[in-house]
Coordinates of C-alpha atoms in Angstrom, one line a residue:
M1 CA 0.0 0.0 0.0
L2 CA 1.3 3.4 -0.9
A3 CA 1.9 5.9 1.9
A4 CA -0.7 8.4 0.6
E5 CA -3.3 5.7 0.5
R6 CA -2.4 4.4 4.0
K7 CA -2.6 7.9 5.5
K8 CA -6.0 8.4 3.9
R9 CA -7.2 5.1 5.5
I10 CA -5.7 6.0 8.8
V11 CA -7.8 9.2 8.9
E12 CA -10.9 7.1 8.0
Y13 CA -10.1 4.6 10.7
V14 CA -9.8 7.3 13.4
R15 CA -12.9 9.1 12.2
Q16 CA -14.8 5.8 12.7
Y17 CA -13.3 5.0 16.1
R18 CA -12.5 8.5 17.3
T19 CA -9.1 7.3 18.7
A20 CA -6.4 4.8 18.0
T21 CA -3.1 3.6 19.4
V22 CA 0.1 3.3 17.3
A23 CA 0.0 -0.5 18.0
A24 CA -3.6 -0.8 16.8
L25 CA -2.8 1.1 13.6
A26 CA 0.4 -0.9 13.0
K27 CA -1.6 -4.1 13.3
E28 CA -4.4 -2.9 11.1
F29 CA -2.2 -1.8 8.3
Q30 CA 0.5 -4.4 8.8
V31 CA 3.4 -2.0 9.0
H32 CA 6.0 -1.2 11.7
G33 CA 5.1 1.2 14.5
A34 CA 7.8 3.7 13.3
T35 CA 6.0 3.9 9.9
I36 CA 2.7 4.7 11.7
R37 CA 4.4 7.4 13.8
R38 CA 5.8 9.0 10.7
D39 CA 2.4 8.9 9.0
L40 CA 0.7 10.4 12.1
A41 CA 3.3 13.2 12.2
E42 CA 2.5 14.1 8.5
I43 CA -1.3 13.8 9.1
E44 CA -1.1 16.1 12.1
Q45 CA 0.8 18.7 10.0
E46 CA -2.2 18.7 7.7
G47 CA -4.5 19.5 10.7
L48 CA -6.6 16.3 10.3
L49 CA -5.7 14.5 13.5
K50 CA -4.1 15.2 16.8
R51 CA -1.4 13.0 18.2
T52 CA -1.4 11.9 21.8
H53 CA 1.0 9.8 23.8
G54 CA 1.1 6.5 22.0
G55 CA -1.7 7.2 19.6
V56 CA -4.0 9.7 17.9
I57 CA -7.4 11.3 18.2
M58 CA -9.7 13.3 16.0
E59 CA -9.2 17.0 16.2
Q60 CA -11.6 18.6 18.7
W61 CA -13.7 21.5 17.5
T62 CA -15.1 24.4 19.4
R63 CA -18.3 25.3 17.5
D64 CA -19.8 27.5 20.3
E65 CA -19.1 28.6 23.8
P66 CA -21.1 27.5 26.9
S67 CA -23.0 30.2 28.7
F68 CA -21.0 32.7 30.7
H69 CA -22.5 31.3 33.9
E70 CA -21.3 27.8 32.9
R71 CA -17.9 28.9 32.0
T72 CA -17.5 30.8 35.3
H73 CA -17.6 27.5 37.2
Q74 CA -15.5 25.4 34.7
H75 CA -11.9 24.8 35.7
L76 CA -12.3 27.5 38.3
E77 CA -9.3 26.7 40.5
E78 CA -7.1 26.6 37.4
K79 CA -8.3 29.9 36.2
M80 CA -7.6 31.5 39.5
R81 CA -4.0 30.3 39.4
I82 CA -3.7 31.6 35.8
G83 CA -5.0 35.0 36.8
K84 CA -2.6 35.3 39.7
M85 CA 0.4 34.4 37.4
A86 CA -0.8 36.9 34.7
A87 CA -1.1 39.7 37.3
S88 CA 2.4 39.1 38.4
L89 CA 3.7 40.0 34.9
I90 CA 2.2 43.5 35.1
E91 CA 4.5 46.2 36.2
D92 CA 3.5 49.4 38.1
G93 CA 3.1 52.2 35.6
E94 CA 2.0 50.1 32.7
N95 CA -1.0 50.5 30.5
I96 CA -2.7 47.1 29.8
I97 CA -5.7 45.6 28.0
I98 CA -7.7 42.9 29.7
D99 CA -9.9 41.0 27.3
S100 CA -13.4 39.8 28.3
G101 CA -13.7 36.3 29.8
T102 CA -13.9 34.1 32.8
T103 CA -10.2 33.5 32.9
T104 CA -9.2 37.1 32.4
L105 CA -11.5 38.2 35.2
H106 CA -9.2 36.6 37.7
I107 CA -6.4 38.8 36.6
A108 CA -8.4 41.8 37.8
T109 CA -8.8 40.3 41.3
H110 CA -5.1 40.4 41.8
L111 CA -4.8 44.1 40.8
V112 CA -7.0 45.6 43.4
N113 CA -4.1 46.6 45.7
R114 CA -1.7 47.6 42.9
T115 CA -0.7 51.2 42.0
D116 CA -0.3 53.3 38.9
I117 CA -1.8 50.9 36.4
T118 CA -4.2 51.7 33.6
V119 CA -6.6 48.9 32.6
I120 CA -8.5 49.1 29.4
T121 CA -11.2 46.5 29.1
N122 CA -14.4 45.6 27.2
D123 CA -15.7 43.6 30.2
M124 CA -17.9 45.3 32.7
N125 CA -17.2 42.5 35.2
V126 CA -13.5 43.4 35.1
A127 CA -14.4 47.1 35.7
V128 CA -16.6 46.2 38.7
Q129 CA -13.9 44.1 40.2
L130 CA -11.6 47.1 40.1
R131 CA -14.1 49.7 41.3
D132 CA -12.4 50.1 44.7
A133 CA -8.9 49.9 43.4
S134 CA -7.7 53.5 44.0
G135 CA -4.3 52.9 42.3
V136 CA -5.9 51.5 39.1
K137 CA -7.4 53.7 36.4
V138 CA -10.1 51.8 34.5
I139 CA -11.1 52.6 30.9
L140 CA -14.1 50.8 29.4
T141 CA -14.0 50.6 25.6
G142 CA -17.7 51.2 25.2
G143 CA -19.8 49.3 22.7
E144 CA -22.9 47.1 22.5
L145 CA -23.6 45.4 25.8
Y146 CA -24.0 41.6 25.8
P147 CA -26.3 41.2 28.9
S148 CA -25.5 37.5 29.4
S149 CA -21.8 38.2 30.0
Y150 CA -21.5 42.0 30.5
M151 CA -19.1 42.1 27.6
L152 CA -19.0 45.2 25.3
N153 CA -18.5 44.6 21.6
G154 CA -19.1 46.0 18.2
M155 CA -18.3 49.1 16.1
F156 CA -17.7 51.4 19.1
T157 CA -15.4 48.9 20.8
D158 CA -13.4 48.4 17.6
H159 CA -13.1 52.2 17.1
V160 CA -11.7 52.8 20.5
L161 CA -9.2 50.0 20.3
K162 CA -7.8 51.4 17.1
S163 CA -6.8 54.6 18.9
L164 CA -4.9 52.9 21.7
H165 CA -1.4 51.6 22.3
V166 CA -0.5 49.6 25.5
E167 CA 2.4 47.6 26.8
K168 CA 0.5 44.3 27.3
A169 CA -2.7 42.7 26.3
F170 CA -4.1 39.7 28.1
I171 CA -6.3 37.7 25.7
G172 CA -8.6 34.9 26.5
T173 CA -9.8 32.3 23.9
P174 CA -12.1 29.3 23.5
A175 CA -9.6 27.6 21.2
L176 CA -5.8 27.6 20.8
H177 CA -4.4 25.4 18.1
P178 CA -0.7 24.6 17.7
Q179 CA -0.9 25.1 13.9
Y180 CA -3.6 27.7 13.4
G181 CA -3.2 29.9 16.5
L182 CA -5.8 31.7 18.4
M183 CA -9.3 30.8 17.2
H184 CA -12.9 31.6 17.8
P185 CA -16.3 30.3 16.7
E186 CA -18.1 33.6 16.6
A187 CA -17.2 36.0 13.8
L188 CA -18.7 39.1 15.6
L189 CA -16.3 38.7 18.5
V190 CA -13.1 38.4 16.4
P191 CA -12.5 42.1 15.4
A192 CA -12.3 43.3 19.1
K193 CA -9.7 40.6 19.9
Q194 CA -7.7 41.5 16.8
G195 CA -7.9 45.2 17.9
M196 CA -6.6 44.4 21.3
I197 CA -3.7 42.4 19.8
A198 CA -2.9 45.2 17.3
A199 CA -2.8 47.8 20.2
A200 CA -0.3 45.9 22.3
G201 CA 3.4 45.5 22.3
E202 CA 3.2 42.2 24.1
I203 CA 0.5 39.5 23.7
I204 CA -0.2 37.2 26.6
V205 CA -2.7 34.5 26.1
V206 CA -4.4 33.1 29.2
T207 CA -6.4 29.9 28.9
D208 CA -7.2 26.8 30.8
H209 CA -5.8 23.5 29.5
S210 CA -9.1 22.4 28.0
K211 CA -8.9 25.0 25.2
I212 CA -5.4 24.0 24.0
G213 CA -5.4 21.9 20.8
K214 CA -9.0 22.9 19.9
L215 CA -10.0 24.1 16.4
S216 CA -12.6 26.7 15.6
L217 CA -14.0 28.4 12.6
H218 CA -12.1 31.7 12.6
T219 CA -8.4 32.4 13.2
V220 CA -8.0 35.5 15.4
T221 CA -4.2 35.6 15.1
P222 CA -1.4 33.2 14.3
N223 CA 0.9 31.8 17.0
S224 CA 3.6 34.0 15.6
A225 CA 1.9 37.0 17.2
I226 CA 1.8 35.5 20.7
H227 CA 4.6 36.2 23.1
T228 CA 3.5 34.4 26.3
L229 CA 1.0 31.6 27.1
I230 CA -0.2 31.0 30.6
T231 CA -2.1 27.8 31.3
G232 CA -2.5 25.2 34.1
T233 CA -0.3 22.4 35.1
E234 CA -3.2 20.2 33.9
A235 CA -1.9 20.8 30.3
S236 CA 0.4 18.0 29.2
E237 CA 3.9 18.6 27.9
Y238 CA 2.7 17.3 24.6
D239 CA 0.1 20.0 24.5
V240 CA 2.4 22.9 25.2
K241 CA 5.6 21.8 23.4
P242 CA 4.5 23.1 20.0
F243 CA 4.1 26.6 21.5
K244 CA 7.5 26.4 23.2
D245 CA 9.0 25.3 19.9
R246 CA 7.7 28.4 18.3
G247 CA 9.5 30.6 20.8
I248 CA 6.5 31.3 23.0
T249 CA 7.2 31.6 26.7
V250 CA 4.9 29.1 28.4
Y251 CA 4.0 29.3 32.1
Q252 CA 2.2 26.3 33.6
V253 CA 0.7 27.1 37.1

């Protein structure tokens, strides 16, 4: 069997069973395990499957996000650790952007007692968290209010972001793919994230481990634009290695 035909059939096999080990594929196609590993590496480069330790699974898609209330409680302890780490990267005197989200909200909780920081955000939850922080100036982008999450988005948000420049932007995401970068299922939310990224000198992505490796419909920005990734220790070395290999600083907390 030619390599191209075997790879096609490997994809079909995994689509049927959702997952497969190297040993099972080697037996199925009657080839050496090293041959299967080489095939899987090439298939993964094409974005069709995702390798795991000892095998392969179908790529996982994020087609929509759970409600804000649901996301608030998912991986909560991990998100709290990520928020604390992210806040430690902020220097007094800096101007920063904090994206809307349930992970980014935990950055704000660690800024309450800081001084001489300006926070620009499109998240009213972040602004409320910092309402008593006398040393933090808060600027809301304005925009259309999404009542379910208190996020601001739309034309006014995008216009304000185009007029800004900050040292750092902390960006959340529902999907972070090792090949395609920061991704999102909702087209209407992409321009604001792109505006935040364009306004910042340093891009710091904050996301729990469950979002890493996920695919979604729209690419927000390629991995080449990301400087730092903060995630939990729950993420495997296999998950974070592609980002390290691209020169991204990775913190696991």
